[in-house]
Short mmCIF file of N, CA and C in Angstrom, two decimals:
data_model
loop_
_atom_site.label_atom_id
_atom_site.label_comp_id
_atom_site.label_asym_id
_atom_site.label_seq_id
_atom_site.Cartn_x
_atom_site.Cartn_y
_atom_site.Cartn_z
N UNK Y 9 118.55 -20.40 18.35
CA UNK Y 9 118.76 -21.63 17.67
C UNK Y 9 117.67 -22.62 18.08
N UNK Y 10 117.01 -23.42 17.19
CA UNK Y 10 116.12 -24.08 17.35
C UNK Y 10 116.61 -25.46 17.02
N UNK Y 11 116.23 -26.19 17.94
CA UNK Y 11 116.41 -28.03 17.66
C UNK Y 11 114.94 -28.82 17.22
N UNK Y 12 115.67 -30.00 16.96
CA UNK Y 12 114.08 -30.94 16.27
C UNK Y 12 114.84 -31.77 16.17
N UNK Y 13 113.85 -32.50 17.14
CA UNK Y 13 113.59 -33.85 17.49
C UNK Y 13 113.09 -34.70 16.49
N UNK Y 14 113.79 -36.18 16.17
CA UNK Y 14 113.22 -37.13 15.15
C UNK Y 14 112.35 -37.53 16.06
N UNK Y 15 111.26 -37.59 15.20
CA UNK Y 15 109.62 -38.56 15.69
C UNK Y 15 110.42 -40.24 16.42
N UNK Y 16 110.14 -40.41 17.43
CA UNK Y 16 110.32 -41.86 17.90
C UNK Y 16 108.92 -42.23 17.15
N UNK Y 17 109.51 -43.97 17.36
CA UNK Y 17 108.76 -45.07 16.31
C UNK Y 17 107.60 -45.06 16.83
N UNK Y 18 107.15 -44.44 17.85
CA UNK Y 18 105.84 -44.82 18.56
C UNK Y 18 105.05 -43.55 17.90
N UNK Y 19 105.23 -42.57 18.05
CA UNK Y 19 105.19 -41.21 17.44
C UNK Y 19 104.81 -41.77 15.87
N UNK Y 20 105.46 -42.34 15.05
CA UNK Y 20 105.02 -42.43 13.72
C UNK Y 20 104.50 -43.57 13.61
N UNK Y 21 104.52 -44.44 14.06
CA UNK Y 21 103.00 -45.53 14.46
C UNK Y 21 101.66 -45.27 14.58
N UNK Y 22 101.83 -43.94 15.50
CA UNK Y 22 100.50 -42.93 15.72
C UNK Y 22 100.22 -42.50 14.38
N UNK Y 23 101.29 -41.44 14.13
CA UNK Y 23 100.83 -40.73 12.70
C UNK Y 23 100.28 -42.01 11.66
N UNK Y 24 101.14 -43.15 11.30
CA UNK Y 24 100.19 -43.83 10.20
C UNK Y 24 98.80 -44.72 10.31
N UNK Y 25 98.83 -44.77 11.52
CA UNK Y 25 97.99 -45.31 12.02
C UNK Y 25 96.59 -44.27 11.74
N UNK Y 26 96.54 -43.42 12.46
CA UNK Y 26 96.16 -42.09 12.34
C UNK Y 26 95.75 -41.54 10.45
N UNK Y 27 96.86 -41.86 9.84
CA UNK Y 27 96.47 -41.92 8.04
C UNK Y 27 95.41 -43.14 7.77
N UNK Y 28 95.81 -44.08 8.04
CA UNK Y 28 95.49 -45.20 7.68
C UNK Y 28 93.82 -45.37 8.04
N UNK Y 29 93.44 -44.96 9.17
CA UNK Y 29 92.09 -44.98 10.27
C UNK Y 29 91.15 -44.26 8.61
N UNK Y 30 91.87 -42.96 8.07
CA UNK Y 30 91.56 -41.65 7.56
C UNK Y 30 90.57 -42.25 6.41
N UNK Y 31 91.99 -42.99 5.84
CA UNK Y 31 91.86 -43.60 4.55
C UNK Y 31 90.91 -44.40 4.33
N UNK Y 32 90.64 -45.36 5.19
CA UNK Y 32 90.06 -46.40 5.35
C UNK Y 32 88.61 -45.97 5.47
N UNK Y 33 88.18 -45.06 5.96
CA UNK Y 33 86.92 -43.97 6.25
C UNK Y 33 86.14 -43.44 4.78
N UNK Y 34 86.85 -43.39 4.51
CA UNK Y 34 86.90 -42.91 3.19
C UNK Y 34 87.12 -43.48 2.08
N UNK Y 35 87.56 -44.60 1.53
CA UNK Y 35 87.81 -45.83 1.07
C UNK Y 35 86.55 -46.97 0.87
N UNK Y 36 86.90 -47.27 2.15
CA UNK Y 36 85.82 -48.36 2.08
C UNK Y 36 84.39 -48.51 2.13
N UNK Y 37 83.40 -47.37 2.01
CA UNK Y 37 82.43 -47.38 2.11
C UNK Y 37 81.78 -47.27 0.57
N UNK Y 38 82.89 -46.89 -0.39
CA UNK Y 38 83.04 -46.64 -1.89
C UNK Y 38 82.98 -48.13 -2.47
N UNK Y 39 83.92 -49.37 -1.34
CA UNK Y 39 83.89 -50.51 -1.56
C UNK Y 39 82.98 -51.34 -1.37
N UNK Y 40 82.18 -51.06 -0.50
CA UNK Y 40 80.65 -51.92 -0.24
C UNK Y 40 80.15 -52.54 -1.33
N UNK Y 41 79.93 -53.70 -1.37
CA UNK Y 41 79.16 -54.03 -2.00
C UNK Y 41 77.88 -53.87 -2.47
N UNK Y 42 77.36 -53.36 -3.67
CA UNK Y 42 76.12 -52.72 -3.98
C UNK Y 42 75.12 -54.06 -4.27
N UNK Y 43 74.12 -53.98 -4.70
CA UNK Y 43 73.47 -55.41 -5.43
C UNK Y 43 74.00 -55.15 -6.35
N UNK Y 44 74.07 -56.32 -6.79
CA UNK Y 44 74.38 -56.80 -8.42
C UNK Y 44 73.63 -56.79 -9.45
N UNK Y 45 73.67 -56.07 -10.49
CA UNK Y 45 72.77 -55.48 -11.43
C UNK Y 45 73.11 -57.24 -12.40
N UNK Y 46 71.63 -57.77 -12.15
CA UNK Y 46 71.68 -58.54 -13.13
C UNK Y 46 70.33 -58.79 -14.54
N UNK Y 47 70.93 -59.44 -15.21
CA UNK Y 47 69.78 -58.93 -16.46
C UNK Y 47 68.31 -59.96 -16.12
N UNK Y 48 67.51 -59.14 -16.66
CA UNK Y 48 66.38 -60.10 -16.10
C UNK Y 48 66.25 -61.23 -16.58
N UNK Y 49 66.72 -61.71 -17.42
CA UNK Y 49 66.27 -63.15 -17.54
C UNK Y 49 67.93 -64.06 -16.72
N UNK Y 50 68.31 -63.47 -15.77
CA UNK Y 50 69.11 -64.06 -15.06
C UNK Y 50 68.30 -64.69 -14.03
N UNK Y 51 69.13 -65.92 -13.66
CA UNK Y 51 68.61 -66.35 -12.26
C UNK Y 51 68.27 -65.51 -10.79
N UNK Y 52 67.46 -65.83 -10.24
CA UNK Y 52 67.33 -64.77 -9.13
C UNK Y 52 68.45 -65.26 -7.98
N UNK Y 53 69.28 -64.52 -7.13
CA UNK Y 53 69.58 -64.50 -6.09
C UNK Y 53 69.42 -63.28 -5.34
N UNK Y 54 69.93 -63.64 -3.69
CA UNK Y 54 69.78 -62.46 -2.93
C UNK Y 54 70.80 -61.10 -3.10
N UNK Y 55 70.28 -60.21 -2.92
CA UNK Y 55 70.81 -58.84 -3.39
C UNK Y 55 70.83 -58.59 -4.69
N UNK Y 56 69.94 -59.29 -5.67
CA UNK Y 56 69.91 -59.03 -7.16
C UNK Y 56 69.70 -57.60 -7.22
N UNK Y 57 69.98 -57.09 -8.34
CA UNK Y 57 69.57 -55.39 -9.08
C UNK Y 57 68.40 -56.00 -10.22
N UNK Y 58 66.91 -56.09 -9.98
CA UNK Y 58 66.43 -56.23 -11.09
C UNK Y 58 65.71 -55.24 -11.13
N UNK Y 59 66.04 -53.71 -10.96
CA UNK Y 59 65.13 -53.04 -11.31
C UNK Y 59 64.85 -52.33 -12.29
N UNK Y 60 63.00 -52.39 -12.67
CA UNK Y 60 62.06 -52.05 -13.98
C UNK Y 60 62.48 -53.71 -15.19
N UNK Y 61 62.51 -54.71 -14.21
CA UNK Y 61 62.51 -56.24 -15.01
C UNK Y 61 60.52 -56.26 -14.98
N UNK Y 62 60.64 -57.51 -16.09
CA UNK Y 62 59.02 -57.70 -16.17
C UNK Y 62 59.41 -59.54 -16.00
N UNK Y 63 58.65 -59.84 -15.36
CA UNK Y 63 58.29 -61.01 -14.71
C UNK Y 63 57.10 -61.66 -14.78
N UNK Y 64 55.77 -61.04 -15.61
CA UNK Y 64 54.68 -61.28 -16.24
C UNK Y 64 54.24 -62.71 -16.40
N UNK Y 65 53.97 -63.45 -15.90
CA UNK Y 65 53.15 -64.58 -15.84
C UNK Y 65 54.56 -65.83 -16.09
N UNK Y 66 55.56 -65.61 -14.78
CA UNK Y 66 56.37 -66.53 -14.92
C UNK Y 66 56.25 -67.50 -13.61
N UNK Y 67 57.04 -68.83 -13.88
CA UNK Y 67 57.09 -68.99 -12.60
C UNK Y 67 57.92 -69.14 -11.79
N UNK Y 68 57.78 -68.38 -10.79
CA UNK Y 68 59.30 -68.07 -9.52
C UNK Y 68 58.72 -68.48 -8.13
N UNK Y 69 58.52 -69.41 -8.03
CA UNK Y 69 58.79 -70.15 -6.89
C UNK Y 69 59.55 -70.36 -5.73
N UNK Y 70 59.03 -70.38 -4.77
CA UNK Y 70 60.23 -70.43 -3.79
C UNK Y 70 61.90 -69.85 -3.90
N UNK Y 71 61.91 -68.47 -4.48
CA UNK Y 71 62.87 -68.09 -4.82
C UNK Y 71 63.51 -67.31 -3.57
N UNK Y 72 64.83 -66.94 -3.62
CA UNK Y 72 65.70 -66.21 -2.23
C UNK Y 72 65.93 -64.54 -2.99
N UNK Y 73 65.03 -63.60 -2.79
CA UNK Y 73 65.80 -63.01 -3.41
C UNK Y 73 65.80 -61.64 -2.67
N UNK Y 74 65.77 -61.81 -1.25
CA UNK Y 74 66.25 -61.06 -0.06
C UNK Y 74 67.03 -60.22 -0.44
N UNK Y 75 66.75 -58.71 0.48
CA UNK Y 75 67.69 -57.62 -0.26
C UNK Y 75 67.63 -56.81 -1.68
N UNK Y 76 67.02 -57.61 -2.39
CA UNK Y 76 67.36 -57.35 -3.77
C UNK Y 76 66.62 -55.75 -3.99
N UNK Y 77 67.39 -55.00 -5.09
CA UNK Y 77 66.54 -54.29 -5.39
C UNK Y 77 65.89 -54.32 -6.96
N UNK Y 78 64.31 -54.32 -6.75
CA UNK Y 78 63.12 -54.81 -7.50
C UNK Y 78 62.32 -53.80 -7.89
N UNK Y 79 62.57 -52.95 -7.84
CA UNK Y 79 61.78 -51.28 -7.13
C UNK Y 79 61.89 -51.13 -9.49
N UNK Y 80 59.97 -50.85 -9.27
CA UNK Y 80 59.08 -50.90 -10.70
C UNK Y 80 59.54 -52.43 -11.05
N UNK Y 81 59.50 -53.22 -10.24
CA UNK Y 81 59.65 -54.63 -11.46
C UNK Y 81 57.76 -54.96 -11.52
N UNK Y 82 57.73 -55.55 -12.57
CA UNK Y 82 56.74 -56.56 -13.24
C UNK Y 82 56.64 -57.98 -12.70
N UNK Y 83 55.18 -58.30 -11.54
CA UNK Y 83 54.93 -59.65 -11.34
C UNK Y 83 53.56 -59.44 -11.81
N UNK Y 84 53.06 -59.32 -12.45
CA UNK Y 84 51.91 -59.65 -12.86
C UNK Y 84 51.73 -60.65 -13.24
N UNK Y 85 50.76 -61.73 -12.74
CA UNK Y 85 50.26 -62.68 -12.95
C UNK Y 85 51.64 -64.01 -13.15
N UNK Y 86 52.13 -63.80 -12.57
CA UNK Y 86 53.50 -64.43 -11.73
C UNK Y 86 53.10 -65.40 -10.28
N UNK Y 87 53.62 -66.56 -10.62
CA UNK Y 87 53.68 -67.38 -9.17
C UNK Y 87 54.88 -67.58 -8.94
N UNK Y 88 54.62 -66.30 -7.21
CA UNK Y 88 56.09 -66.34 -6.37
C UNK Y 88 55.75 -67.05 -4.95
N UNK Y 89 54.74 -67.83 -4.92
CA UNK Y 89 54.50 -68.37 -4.18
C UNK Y 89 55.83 -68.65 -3.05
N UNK Y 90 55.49 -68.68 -2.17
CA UNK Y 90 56.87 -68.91 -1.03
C UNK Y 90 58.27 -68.41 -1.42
N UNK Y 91 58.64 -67.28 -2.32
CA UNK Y 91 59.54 -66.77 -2.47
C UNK Y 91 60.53 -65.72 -1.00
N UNK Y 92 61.09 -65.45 -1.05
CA UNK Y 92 61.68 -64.87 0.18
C UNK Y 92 62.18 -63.09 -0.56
N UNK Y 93 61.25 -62.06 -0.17
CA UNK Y 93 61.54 -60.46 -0.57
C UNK Y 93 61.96 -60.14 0.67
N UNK Y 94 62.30 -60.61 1.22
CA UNK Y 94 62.74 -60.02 2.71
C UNK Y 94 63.61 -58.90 2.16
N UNK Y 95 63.29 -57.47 2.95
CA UNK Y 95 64.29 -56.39 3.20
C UNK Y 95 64.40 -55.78 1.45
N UNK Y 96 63.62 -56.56 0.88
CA UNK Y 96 64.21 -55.97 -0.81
C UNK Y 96 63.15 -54.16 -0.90
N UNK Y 97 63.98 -53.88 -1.68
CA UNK Y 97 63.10 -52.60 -2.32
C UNK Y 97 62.30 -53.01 -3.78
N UNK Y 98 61.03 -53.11 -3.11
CA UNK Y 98 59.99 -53.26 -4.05
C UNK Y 98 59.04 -52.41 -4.16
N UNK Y 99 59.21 -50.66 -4.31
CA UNK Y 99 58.29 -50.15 -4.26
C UNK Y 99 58.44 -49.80 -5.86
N UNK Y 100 56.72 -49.63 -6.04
CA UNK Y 100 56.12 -49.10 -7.38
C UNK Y 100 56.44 -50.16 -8.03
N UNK Y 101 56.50 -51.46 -7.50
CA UNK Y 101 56.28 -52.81 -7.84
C UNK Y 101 54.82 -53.31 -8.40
N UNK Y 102 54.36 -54.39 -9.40
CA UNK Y 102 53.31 -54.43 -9.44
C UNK Y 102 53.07 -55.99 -9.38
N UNK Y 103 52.09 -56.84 -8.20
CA UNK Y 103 51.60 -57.92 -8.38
C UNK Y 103 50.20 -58.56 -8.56
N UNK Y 104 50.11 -57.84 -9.67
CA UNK Y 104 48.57 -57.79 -10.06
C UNK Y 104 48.35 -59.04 -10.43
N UNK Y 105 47.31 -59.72 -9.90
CA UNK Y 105 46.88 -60.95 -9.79
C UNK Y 105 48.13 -61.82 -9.79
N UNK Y 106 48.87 -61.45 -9.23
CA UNK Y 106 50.14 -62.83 -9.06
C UNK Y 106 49.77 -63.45 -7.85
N UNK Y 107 50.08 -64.65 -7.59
CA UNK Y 107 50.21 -65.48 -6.80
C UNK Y 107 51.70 -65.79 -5.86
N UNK Y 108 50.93 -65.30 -4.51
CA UNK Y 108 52.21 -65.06 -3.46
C UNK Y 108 51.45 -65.76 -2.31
N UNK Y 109 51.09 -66.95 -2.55
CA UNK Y 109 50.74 -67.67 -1.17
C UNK Y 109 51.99 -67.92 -0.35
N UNK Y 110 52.16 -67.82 0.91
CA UNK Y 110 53.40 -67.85 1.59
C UNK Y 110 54.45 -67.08 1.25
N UNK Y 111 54.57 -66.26 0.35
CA UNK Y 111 56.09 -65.70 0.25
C UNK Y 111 55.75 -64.76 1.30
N UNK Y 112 57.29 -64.04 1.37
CA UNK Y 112 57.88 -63.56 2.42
C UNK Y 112 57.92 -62.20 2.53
N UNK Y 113 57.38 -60.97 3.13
CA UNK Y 113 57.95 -59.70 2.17
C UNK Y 113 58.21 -58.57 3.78
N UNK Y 114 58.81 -59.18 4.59
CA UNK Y 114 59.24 -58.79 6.21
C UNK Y 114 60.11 -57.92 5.81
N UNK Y 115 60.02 -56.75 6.59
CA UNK Y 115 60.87 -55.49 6.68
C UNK Y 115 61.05 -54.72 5.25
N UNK Y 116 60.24 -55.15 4.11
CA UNK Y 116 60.71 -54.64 2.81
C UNK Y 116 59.72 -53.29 2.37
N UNK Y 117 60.66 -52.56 1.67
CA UNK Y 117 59.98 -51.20 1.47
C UNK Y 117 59.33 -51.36 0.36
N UNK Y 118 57.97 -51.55 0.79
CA UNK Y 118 56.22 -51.72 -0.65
C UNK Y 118 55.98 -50.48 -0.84
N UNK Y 119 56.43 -49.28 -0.73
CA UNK Y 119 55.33 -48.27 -1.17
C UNK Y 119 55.39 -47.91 -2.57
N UNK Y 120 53.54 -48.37 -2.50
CA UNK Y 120 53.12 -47.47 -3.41
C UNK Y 120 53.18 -49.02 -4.86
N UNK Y 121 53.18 -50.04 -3.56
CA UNK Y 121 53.21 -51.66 -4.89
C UNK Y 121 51.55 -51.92 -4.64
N UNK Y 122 51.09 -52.66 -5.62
CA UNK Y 122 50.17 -53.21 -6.22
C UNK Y 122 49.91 -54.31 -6.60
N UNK Y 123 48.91 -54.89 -5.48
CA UNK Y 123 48.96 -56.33 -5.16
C UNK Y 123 46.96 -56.62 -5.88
N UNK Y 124 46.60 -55.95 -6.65
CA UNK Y 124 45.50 -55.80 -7.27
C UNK Y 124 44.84 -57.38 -7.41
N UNK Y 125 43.98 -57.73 -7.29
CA UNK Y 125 43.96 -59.15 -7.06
C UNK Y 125 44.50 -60.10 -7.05
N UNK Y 126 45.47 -60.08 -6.26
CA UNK Y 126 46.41 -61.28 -5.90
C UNK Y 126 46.08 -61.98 -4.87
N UNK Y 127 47.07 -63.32 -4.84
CA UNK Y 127 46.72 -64.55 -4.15
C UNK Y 127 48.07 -64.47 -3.22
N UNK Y 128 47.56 -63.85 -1.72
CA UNK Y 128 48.45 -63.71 -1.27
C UNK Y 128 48.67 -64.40 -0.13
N UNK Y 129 47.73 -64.80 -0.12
CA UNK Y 129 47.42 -65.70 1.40
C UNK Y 129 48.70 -66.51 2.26
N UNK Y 130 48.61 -65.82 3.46
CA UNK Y 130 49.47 -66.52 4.59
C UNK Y 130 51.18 -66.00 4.34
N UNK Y 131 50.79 -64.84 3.65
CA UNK Y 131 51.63 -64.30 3.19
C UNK Y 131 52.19 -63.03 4.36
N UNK Y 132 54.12 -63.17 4.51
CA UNK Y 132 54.11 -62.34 5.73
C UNK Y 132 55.11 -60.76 4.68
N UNK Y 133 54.05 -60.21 5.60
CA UNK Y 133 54.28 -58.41 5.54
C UNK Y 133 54.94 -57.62 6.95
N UNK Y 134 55.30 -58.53 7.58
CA UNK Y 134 55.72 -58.12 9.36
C UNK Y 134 56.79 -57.02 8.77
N UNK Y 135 56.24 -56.07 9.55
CA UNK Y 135 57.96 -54.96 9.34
C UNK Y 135 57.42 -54.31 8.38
N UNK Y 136 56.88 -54.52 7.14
CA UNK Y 136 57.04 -53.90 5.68
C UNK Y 136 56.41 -52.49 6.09
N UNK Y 137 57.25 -51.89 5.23
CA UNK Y 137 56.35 -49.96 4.62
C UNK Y 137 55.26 -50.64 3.33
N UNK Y 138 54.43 -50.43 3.68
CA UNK Y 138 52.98 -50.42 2.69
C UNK Y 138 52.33 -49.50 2.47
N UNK Y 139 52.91 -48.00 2.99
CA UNK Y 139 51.64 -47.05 2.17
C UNK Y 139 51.78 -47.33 1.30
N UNK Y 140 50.74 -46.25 0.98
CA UNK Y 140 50.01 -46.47 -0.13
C UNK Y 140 49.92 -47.55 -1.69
N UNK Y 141 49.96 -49.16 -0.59
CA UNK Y 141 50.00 -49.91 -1.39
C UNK Y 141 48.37 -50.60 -1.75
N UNK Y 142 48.34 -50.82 -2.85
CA UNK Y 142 47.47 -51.63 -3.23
C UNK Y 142 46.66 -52.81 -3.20
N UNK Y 143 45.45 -53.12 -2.23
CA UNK Y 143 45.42 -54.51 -2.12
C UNK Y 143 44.20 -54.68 -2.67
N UNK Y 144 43.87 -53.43 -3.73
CA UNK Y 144 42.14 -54.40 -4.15
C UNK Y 144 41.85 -55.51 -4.63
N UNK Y 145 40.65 -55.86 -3.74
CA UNK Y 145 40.05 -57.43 -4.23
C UNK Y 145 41.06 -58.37 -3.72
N UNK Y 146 42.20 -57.88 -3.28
CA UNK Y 146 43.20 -59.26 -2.98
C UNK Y 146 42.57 -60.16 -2.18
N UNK Y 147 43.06 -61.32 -2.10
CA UNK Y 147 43.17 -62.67 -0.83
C UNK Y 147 44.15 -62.13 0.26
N UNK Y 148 44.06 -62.27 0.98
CA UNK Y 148 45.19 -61.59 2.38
C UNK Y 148 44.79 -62.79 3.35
N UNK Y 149 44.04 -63.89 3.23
CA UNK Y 149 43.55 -64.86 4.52
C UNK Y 149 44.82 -65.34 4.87
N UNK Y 150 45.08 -64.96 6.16
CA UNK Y 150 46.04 -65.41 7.28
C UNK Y 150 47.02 -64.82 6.94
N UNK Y 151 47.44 -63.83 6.00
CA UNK Y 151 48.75 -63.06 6.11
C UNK Y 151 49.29 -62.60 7.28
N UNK Y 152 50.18 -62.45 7.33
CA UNK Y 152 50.59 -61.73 8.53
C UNK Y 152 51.41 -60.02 8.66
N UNK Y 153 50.63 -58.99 8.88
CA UNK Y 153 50.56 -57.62 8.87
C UNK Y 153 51.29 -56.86 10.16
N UNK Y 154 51.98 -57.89 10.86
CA UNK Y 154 52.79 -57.04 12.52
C UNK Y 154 53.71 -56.23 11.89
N UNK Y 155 53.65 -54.89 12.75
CA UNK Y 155 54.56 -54.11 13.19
C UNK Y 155 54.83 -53.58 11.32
N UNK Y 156 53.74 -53.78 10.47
CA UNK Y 156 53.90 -52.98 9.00
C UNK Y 156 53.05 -51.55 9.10
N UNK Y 157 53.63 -50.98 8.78
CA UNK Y 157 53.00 -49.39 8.21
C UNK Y 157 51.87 -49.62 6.68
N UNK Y 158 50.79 -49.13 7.43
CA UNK Y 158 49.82 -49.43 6.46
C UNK Y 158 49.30 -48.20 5.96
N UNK Y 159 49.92 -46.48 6.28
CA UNK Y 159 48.88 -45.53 6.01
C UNK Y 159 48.66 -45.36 4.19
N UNK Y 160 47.78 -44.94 4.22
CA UNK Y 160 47.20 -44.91 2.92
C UNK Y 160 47.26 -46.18 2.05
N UNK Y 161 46.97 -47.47 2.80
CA UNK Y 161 46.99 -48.30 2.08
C UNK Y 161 45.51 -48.74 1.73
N UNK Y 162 45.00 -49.17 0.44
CA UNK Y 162 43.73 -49.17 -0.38
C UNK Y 162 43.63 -50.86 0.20
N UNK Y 163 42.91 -51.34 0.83
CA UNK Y 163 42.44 -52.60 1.60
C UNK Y 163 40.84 -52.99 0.83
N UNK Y 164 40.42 -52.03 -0.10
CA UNK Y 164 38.58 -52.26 -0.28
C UNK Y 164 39.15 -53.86 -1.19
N UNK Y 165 37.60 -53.82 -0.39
CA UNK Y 165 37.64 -55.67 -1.09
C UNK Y 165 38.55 -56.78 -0.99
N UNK Y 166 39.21 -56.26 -0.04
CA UNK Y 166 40.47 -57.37 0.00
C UNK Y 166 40.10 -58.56 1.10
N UNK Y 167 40.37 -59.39 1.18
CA UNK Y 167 39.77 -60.70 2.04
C UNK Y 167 41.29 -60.83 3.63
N UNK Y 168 40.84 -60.08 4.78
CA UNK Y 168 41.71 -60.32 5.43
C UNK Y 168 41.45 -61.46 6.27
N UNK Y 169 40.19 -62.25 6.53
CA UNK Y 169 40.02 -63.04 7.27
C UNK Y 169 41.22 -64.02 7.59
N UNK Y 170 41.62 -64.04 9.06
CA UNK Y 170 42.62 -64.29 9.60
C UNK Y 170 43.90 -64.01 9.72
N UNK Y 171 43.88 -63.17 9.08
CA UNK Y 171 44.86 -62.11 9.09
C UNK Y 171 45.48 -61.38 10.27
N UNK Y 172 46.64 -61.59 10.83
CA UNK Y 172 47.25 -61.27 12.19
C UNK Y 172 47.47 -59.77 11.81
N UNK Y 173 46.96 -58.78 12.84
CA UNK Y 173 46.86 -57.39 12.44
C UNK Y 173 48.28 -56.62 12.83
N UNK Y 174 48.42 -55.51 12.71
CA UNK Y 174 49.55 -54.37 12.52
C UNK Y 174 49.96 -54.83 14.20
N UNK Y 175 49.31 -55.01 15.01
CA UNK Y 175 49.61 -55.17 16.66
C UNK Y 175 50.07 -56.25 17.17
N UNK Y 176 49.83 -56.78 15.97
CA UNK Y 176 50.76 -58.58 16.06
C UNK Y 176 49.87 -59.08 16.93
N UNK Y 177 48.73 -59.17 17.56
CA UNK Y 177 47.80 -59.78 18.44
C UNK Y 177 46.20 -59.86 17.86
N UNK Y 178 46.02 -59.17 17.10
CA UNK Y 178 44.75 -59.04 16.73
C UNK Y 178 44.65 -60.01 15.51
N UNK Y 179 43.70 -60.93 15.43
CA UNK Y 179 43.10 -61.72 14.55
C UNK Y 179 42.17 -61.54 13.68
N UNK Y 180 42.39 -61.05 12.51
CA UNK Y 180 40.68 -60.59 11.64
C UNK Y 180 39.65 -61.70 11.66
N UNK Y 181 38.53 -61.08 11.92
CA UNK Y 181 37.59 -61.97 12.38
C UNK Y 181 36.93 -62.74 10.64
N UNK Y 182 36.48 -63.74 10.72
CA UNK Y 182 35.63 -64.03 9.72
C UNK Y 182 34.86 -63.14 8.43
N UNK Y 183 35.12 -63.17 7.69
CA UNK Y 183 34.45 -61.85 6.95
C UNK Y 183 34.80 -60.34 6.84
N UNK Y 184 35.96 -60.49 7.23
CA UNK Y 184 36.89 -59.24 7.14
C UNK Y 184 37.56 -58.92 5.59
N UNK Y 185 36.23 -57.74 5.55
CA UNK Y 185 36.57 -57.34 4.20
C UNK Y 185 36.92 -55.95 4.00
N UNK Y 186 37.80 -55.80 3.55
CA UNK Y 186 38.00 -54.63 3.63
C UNK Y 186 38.67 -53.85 4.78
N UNK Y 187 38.65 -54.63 5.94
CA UNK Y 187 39.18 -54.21 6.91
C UNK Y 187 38.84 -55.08 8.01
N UNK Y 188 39.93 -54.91 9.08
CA UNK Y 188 40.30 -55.84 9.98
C UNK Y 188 39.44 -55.68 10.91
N UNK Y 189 38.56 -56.80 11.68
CA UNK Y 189 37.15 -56.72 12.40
C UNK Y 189 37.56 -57.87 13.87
#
């Protein structure tokens, strides 16, 4: 003959507790918040979804749009002057001759964007992935390049003079073309 014991309350506290831990594992990571897919002629905020938007000779200014993902958008000939890309995915991005004096583009994944004569000056790249990004002919004077991944990045003709280098200590000297002297 066999007996069985009812679960004491502590015993099934465990068990739902124990469900609940399960659920929640599994649940909520489905719940995260994604960016927000918004249409391009929406306002920009941070964590926007604008990606494969064209942005072609607008002006976005001092915009927040941190996080966002941008990845194939259109700045060509766009002033984002002091805008904030922090952390956004902007690769296979294009800012061909846009104007990005001061904006922000720290820790954000560039590969493979195209900054083809742009005005980028004093512009920070600290953190960023930049292979194989594009900087011909750009302005780069006084950008700031610490602690960014630069391999295969195309630098001919680009103007780094004063430009704080990948080591965060090094200063491009005067006439740094093409590469940091």
């Amino acid at each position: 003959m066999t007996y069985q014991t009812r679960p004491t309350a502590s015993g099934r506290a465990r068990h739902w507790g124990a469900v609940l831990a399960v659920a929640a594992a599994l649940i909520l990571p489905a719940m995260a918040p994604a960016p927000a897919r918004a249409g391009c002629s929406d306002p920009g905020r941070p964590n926007v979804d604008w990606t494969d938007c064209y942005f072609d000779g607008r002006p976005m200014q001092n915009m927040n749009l941190q996080g966002g993902r941008l990845r194939k958008a259109s700045f060509t000939r766009a002033d984002v002057t002091g805008t904030d890309f922090s952390g956004a995915d902007l690769r296979e991005t294009k800012f061909v001759s846009a104007i990005a004096e001061e904006a922000v583009f720290a820790g954000a994944n560039m590969i493979t964007t195209d900054f083809t004569r742009a005005r980028a000056r004093g512009a920070d790249f600290s953190g960023a992935d930049l292979r194989r990004t594009r900087f011909y002919r750009a302005d780069l004077r006084e950008a700031n390049f610490t602690g960014a991944n630069l391999g295969g990045t195309d630098l001919y003709n680009a103007d780094l003079t004063g430009a704080i280098w990948v080591d965060g200590e090094t200063r491009c000297a005067e006439g740094s073309v093409g590469q940091c002297r």
